[in-house]
Amino acid sequence: MSINKETVKKISKLSRIASNEEFENSMIKDLNSILKFVEQLNELNTSNTEPLSSVVDQKLYQRDDVEKKINEKKDILQNSPVKNENYFVVPKIIE
Amino acid sequence: MADNKFDYYLDGKTAKWEVIIGLEVHAQVTSSAKLFSGSSTKFGSDPNSQVSLVDAAMPGMLPVINKFCIEQAVKTGLGLKAKINRFSKFDRKNYFYADLPQGYQISQFKFPIVGEGKIVLDMPYGTKVVGIERLHLEQDAGKSLHDQDPENSFVDLNRSGIALMEIVGKPDLRSPEEVGQYVKKLRSIMRYLNTCDGNMDEGSLRADVNVSVRKQGSQQLGTRCEIKNVNSIKFMQQAIEYEAKRQIDIIEDGGTINQETRLYDTKKNETRSMRSKEDAHDYRYFPDPDLLPLVLDSEFIENIKKTLPELPDEKKLRLMNDFGLSSYDASIIISEKDISDYYEDVAKNSDYKLAANWMIVELFGILNKEGKEIKDSPVSAVNLSKLINLIKNGTISGKIAKTVFEQMVQKNENPEVIIEKSGLKQQSDPKELEIIIDNIIKKNQDKVIEYKSGKIKLFSFFVGQAMKDTAGKGNPQLINNILSKKLK
Amino acid sequence: MGEITKLTLVNLVSKIKSKEISALDACSDYVNRIVKSKKLNTFVTETLEQAISSAKKIDDNNLKEGILSGAPIAVKDLFCTKNVETTASSKILKGFVPTYESTVTSKLWERGAVLLGKLNCDEFAMGSSNETSAFGNVINPYKVNDENIVPGGSSGGCSAAVAADLTVATVGTDTGGSIRQPAAFTGIVGLKPTYGRCSRWGIVAFASSLDQAGPMTKNVSDCALMLDAISGFDEKDSTSANTKKEEFLKNLNRNIKGLKIGIPKEYIVDDMPKEIQDLWDKGISWMKESGAIIKDISLPHTKYALPTYYIIAPAEASSNLARYDGVRYGFRASGKDLNEMYENTRSLGFGNEVKRRIMIGTYVLSSGYYDAYYLKAQQVRRLIKNDFDLVFKDVDAILTPTAPSSAFKIGEKKDDPISMYLNDVFTVPINLAGLPAISIPAGFDKSGLPLGLQIIGKPFDEQTVLNSAYALEEKIGFKSQVKDWWM
């Protein structure tokens, strides 16, 4: 499986990273070399192996249903580059 | 009015068409705090005032699950007679949108908490069983407002992170009417369980509606379109009608249906394709590495089973068997937990059937007229129960009771008091009635002879006279009995 | 003037507690060195004035209870520090000032340490040489022929700062070797605890199932003290291990007689430099001298660890970095609509290595490729963990080199991502298995650059790891050769 320009464009879109000719070319090169590198995993037969998604061997911690107010609106909005008193502001979304 | 056969088929140019509908209902879990954070879930608060660092996806933030939301999901699953999965996992659903601060939604993809179940609908043509595919827990998104500013949209994250149950129904529905009943029944079950308040105007319950069509008699499923985020039953029904016709027209004109996501425009009453027409979302689901698998032990599930209240279907059976109600009456009583609670309060001290009758006909009449819900009923269950007893024990007639009821609606007064004050007590003293009736018979000897010689219709004349002479308060049953005896 | 900053953390805290040294003097001496060391570019943000005033407060109010009383500590710029800019060495977080403090750093301040500033690192912890930072490279305090050398990565600012005595100790993060490899490259001690030992709350996430915070210190005792300070269950982190509180420094000892040390044959890689092999052999001798028993072991899936890591880590990263979109914090570029704004922000805000990893991560999770890549990698991860579980039935710890080479020249590996990734060949399997591992400085190569040895332990057995390291440290007798050439 190898990556071509069309795939790079599609992945860029999915990742919301703007792409141009230069970026696409460098990505094609780099991503293909990484993919080639990881392809060696196919040497292993894992058809009977359970995938491992966590190394933690304990029960999922569950918290009580208690309302906690930890921060104020201004704390949450504080770091936003574009905001008003009440909301985060973003360029218009047209559905 | 009582149709006995299902008949929702749409007439196309060339054939009759069947409509296939499957609903994905998003129900907000009733809980104090959000699914993975401790913020409040209250509706309608000041924008961005119920947003924690986790909800805002600040760097380094991590989810911690709310135990109660798990219980609510299991409870709902049990209410849907569904399989509770003891092992389930949380997955990330990755996509970008302004109301999704993490850039992914924590949901359940491969291993949902609840498996297959069912909902039973009472349709005019009989019972219909609608299959449930699964129920899973996921985070709700925030809200974006597009109409506050010409150049910008505003984002409010209060709703971001509230627990949702996504209930995926099988494509078993075949008409807008069935869809309406399905949503009502689902809502009713969750309100009985107190796991979701079902408030569609507040957005606690919304649905994505999947619609496809096929020629009547065909066994193949057509390509479906998904109408997203419809938040009222009426709109769902209108959207389905529009969309079904749209698809039929396309197919009959020789075209094919593109599988796509559409929006229902409530003003124009039409569905349109969503602007974000990019290639179908690739959500890249993978297990959320910030969470561990959810493993429920059977004791936990059993404990919840024990706490389940009586559900609508069971209650209906009990009302029919133990209370002698008709299927129709029972369906109405169980349709909302508030209604069935009210009924049981009335019926615990009075005649079951009269109670049902009075609620369905008289009380609902008033409530509908005044646009009220039963929780705002002007007449309390206690007082209605008293009124019914007064009818039953002959103190007043049914006809008089209606007058009394009208007064009760005004100020929820104890009917016994009203009757005393207005002197509306029924004349039920047999001796008194005998005297009155004897009098009538004496004064109408000619009619008596006519009656005795065969004009049985004249019986009602005597009844009428007795009513007149008792100023309407005569106990009709007694009058009938006495007259029957005396006119033999 | 130079004396205080040469003290170990354990000694410094002891002298501050006994009032032999004031917290203010300790802090001032570090501050004086920091202002003269800009050439090394170890700091992204300095909080020198606040440090001085905190130190003064400790003296004035005699707040000498904490186990880190008065210790002047700078931390990796991946830990969110309240009211102090936190950038993850990325343009996309420039200007972000958290309103909250990470659990790990909270513990440092609660125990009396003072914050000197935020240390430079590879952007979003992605790198092995600290050459991907948006704020410039970090220079290794060790030099070779007047050429600038990398300090390792991603915690390069951390390792350089400890080696150059710009902080008495620090905390870094390790996802594929980012504490251990830079520690080896700069001749200091670096420990990656067992996954779950330290809380991840408030640490800018890179790869959630691999990230772990850990101490980087001048010696093993300091490392044990720091681990005492920062470890512990955190209910705000669902992957935090609910284990009993331990006392690593108190239980630190050199008695490793009878301890079984495994030597994995698969770690003998092709083209292994002779110096690394020699160092490993020396390590084996030192272990034997300490009474340990050496056993040959096999970790058959070792060579598959790097490719596994380079699927799993970018996949998780691609999702963890989706929140950097210019809406709620950090840098925002303009765009005619929301998507364009996202694309421009992330394209301009992220550096090339980060973009590369996001792209790979997105690809391996995407429809049609998930099974072939991500699922496969998770299956191989289980095989790798099983390898360790099996050998740990026979041995108590494992000894390997930390890195396949000493530190290289700045710019030497920049153009070849795979060559850069190979730096992590000895460290990555440990992250995949979630085990604790330490790197201790064990010698020098012929250019005079430090070399490290790695000791890997059983889950939650940091004590054995520390004790083995403590025993070896004495035998090695490593002495820092850092000269203050940059001042």
CSV table of N, CA and C in Angstrom, one decimal, chain C residues 273-315:
chain,number,residue,atom,x,y,z
C,273,PRO,N,27.6,0.0,17.5
C,273,PRO,CA,28.9,0.6,17.6
C,273,PRO,C,29.6,-0.2,18.7
C,274,LYS,N,30.9,-0.5,18.5
C,274,LYS,CA,31.7,-1.3,19.5
C,274,LYS,C,31.6,-0.7,20.9
C,275,GLU,N,31.7,0.7,20.9
C,275,GLU,CA,31.7,1.3,22.2
C,275,GLU,C,30.4,1.0,23.0
C,276,ILE,N,29.3,0.9,22.3
C,276,ILE,CA,28.1,0.6,23.0
C,276,ILE,C,28.1,-0.8,23.5
C,277,GLN,N,28.6,-1.7,22.7
C,277,GLN,CA,28.7,-3.1,23.1
C,277,GLN,C,29.6,-3.3,24.3
C,278,ASP,N,30.8,-2.6,24.2
C,278,ASP,CA,31.8,-2.6,25.3
C,278,ASP,C,31.1,-2.1,26.6
C,279,LEU,N,30.4,-1.0,26.5
C,279,LEU,CA,29.8,-0.4,27.7
C,279,LEU,C,28.8,-1.4,28.3
C,280,TRP,N,28.0,-2.1,27.4
C,280,TRP,CA,27.1,-3.1,27.9
C,280,TRP,C,27.8,-4.2,28.6
C,281,ASP,N,28.9,-4.6,28.0
C,281,ASP,CA,29.7,-5.7,28.6
C,281,ASP,C,30.2,-5.3,30.0
C,282,LYS,N,30.6,-4.0,30.1
C,282,LYS,CA,31.1,-3.5,31.4
C,282,LYS,C,30.0,-3.5,32.4
C,283,GLY,N,28.8,-3.1,31.9
C,283,GLY,CA,27.6,-3.1,32.8
C,283,GLY,C,27.3,-4.5,33.3
C,284,ILE,N,27.5,-5.5,32.5
C,284,ILE,CA,27.3,-6.9,32.9
C,284,ILE,C,28.3,-7.2,34.0
C,285,SER,N,29.5,-6.8,33.8
C,285,SER,CA,30.6,-7.1,34.8
C,285,SER,C,30.2,-6.4,36.1
C,286,TRP,N,29.9,-5.1,36.0
C,286,TRP,CA,29.5,-4.4,37.3
C,286,TRP,C,28.4,-5.0,38.0
C,287,MET,N,27.4,-5.5,37.3
C,287,MET,CA,26.3,-6.2,37.9
C,287,MET,C,26.8,-7.5,38.6
C,288,LYS,N,27.7,-8.2,37.9
C,288,LYS,CA,28.2,-9.4,38.5
C,288,LYS,C,29.0,-9.1,39.8
C,289,GLU,N,29.8,-8.0,39.7
C,289,GLU,CA,30.5,-7.6,40.9
C,289,GLU,C,29.6,-7.3,42.1
C,290,SER,N,28.4,-6.8,41.8
C,290,SER,CA,27.5,-6.4,42.8
C,290,SER,C,26.7,-7.6,43.3
C,291,GLY,N,27.0,-8.8,42.8
C,291,GLY,CA,26.4,-10.0,43.3
C,291,GLY,C,25.2,-10.4,42.5
C,292,ALA,N,24.9,-9.7,41.4
C,292,ALA,CA,23.7,-10.1,40.6
C,292,ALA,C,24.1,-11.3,39.8
C,293,ILE,N,23.0,-12.0,39.4
C,293,ILE,CA,23.2,-13.2,38.5
C,293,ILE,C,22.8,-12.8,37.1
C,294,ILE,N,23.6,-13.1,36.2
C,294,ILE,CA,23.3,-12.7,34.8
C,294,ILE,C,22.7,-13.9,34.1
C,295,LYS,N,21.6,-13.6,33.4
C,295,LYS,CA,20.9,-14.6,32.6
C,295,LYS,C,20.7,-14.1,31.1
C,296,ASP,N,20.9,-15.0,30.2
C,296,ASP,CA,20.6,-14.6,28.8
C,296,ASP,C,19.1,-14.8,28.6
C,297,ILE,N,18.5,-13.8,28.1
C,297,ILE,CA,17.0,-14.0,27.8
C,297,ILE,C,16.7,-13.6,26.4
C,298,SER,N,15.5,-14.0,26.0
C,298,SER,CA,15.1,-13.6,24.6
C,298,SER,C,13.8,-12.8,24.6
C,299,LEU,N,13.8,-11.7,23.9
C,299,LEU,CA,12.6,-10.9,23.7
C,299,LEU,C,12.4,-10.9,22.2
C,300,PRO,N,11.8,-12.0,21.7
C,300,PRO,CA,11.8,-12.3,20.3
C,300,PRO,C,11.2,-11.2,19.4
C,301,HIS,N,10.2,-10.4,19.9
C,301,HIS,CA,9.6,-9.4,19.1
C,301,HIS,C,10.2,-8.0,19.2
C,302,THR,N,11.4,-7.9,19.7
C,302,THR,CA,12.0,-6.6,19.9
C,302,THR,C,12.1,-5.8,18.6
C,303,LYS,N,12.4,-6.4,17.5
C,303,LYS,CA,12.6,-5.6,16.3
C,303,LYS,C,11.3,-5.0,15.8
C,304,TYR,N,10.2,-5.6,16.2
C,304,TYR,CA,8.9,-5.1,15.7
C,304,TYR,C,8.4,-3.9,16.6
C,305,ALA,N,9.2,-3.6,17.6
C,305,ALA,CA,8.7,-2.6,18.5
C,305,ALA,C,8.6,-1.2,17.9
C,306,LEU,N,9.7,-0.8,17.2
C,306,LEU,CA,9.7,0.5,16.5
C,306,LEU,C,8.6,0.7,15.5
C,307,PRO,N,8.4,-0.3,14.6
C,307,PRO,CA,7.3,-0.1,13.7
C,307,PRO,C,5.9,-0.1,14.4
C,308,THR,N,5.8,-0.9,15.4
C,308,THR,CA,4.5,-0.9,16.2
C,308,THR,C,4.3,0.5,16.8
C,309,TYR,N,5.4,1.0,17.4
C,309,TYR,CA,5.3,2.4,18.0
C,309,TYR,C,5.0,3.4,17.0
C,310,TYR,N,5.6,3.3,15.8
C,310,TYR,CA,5.3,4.4,14.8
C,310,TYR,C,4.0,4.2,14.1
C,311,ILE,N,3.2,3.3,14.5
C,311,ILE,CA,1.8,3.3,14.1
C,311,ILE,C,0.9,3.8,15.3
C,312,ILE,N,1.1,3.2,16.5
C,312,ILE,CA,0.3,3.5,17.6
C,312,ILE,C,0.4,5.0,18.1
C,313,ALA,N,1.7,5.4,18.2
C,313,ALA,CA,1.9,6.8,18.8
C,313,ALA,C,1.3,7.8,17.8
C,314,PRO,N,1.6,7.8,16.5
C,314,PRO,CA,1.0,8.8,15.7
C,314,PRO,C,-0.5,8.7,15.6
C,315,ALA,N,-1.0,7.5,15.7
C,315,ALA,CA,-2.5,7.4,15.6
C,315,ALA,C,-3.1,8.1,16.8
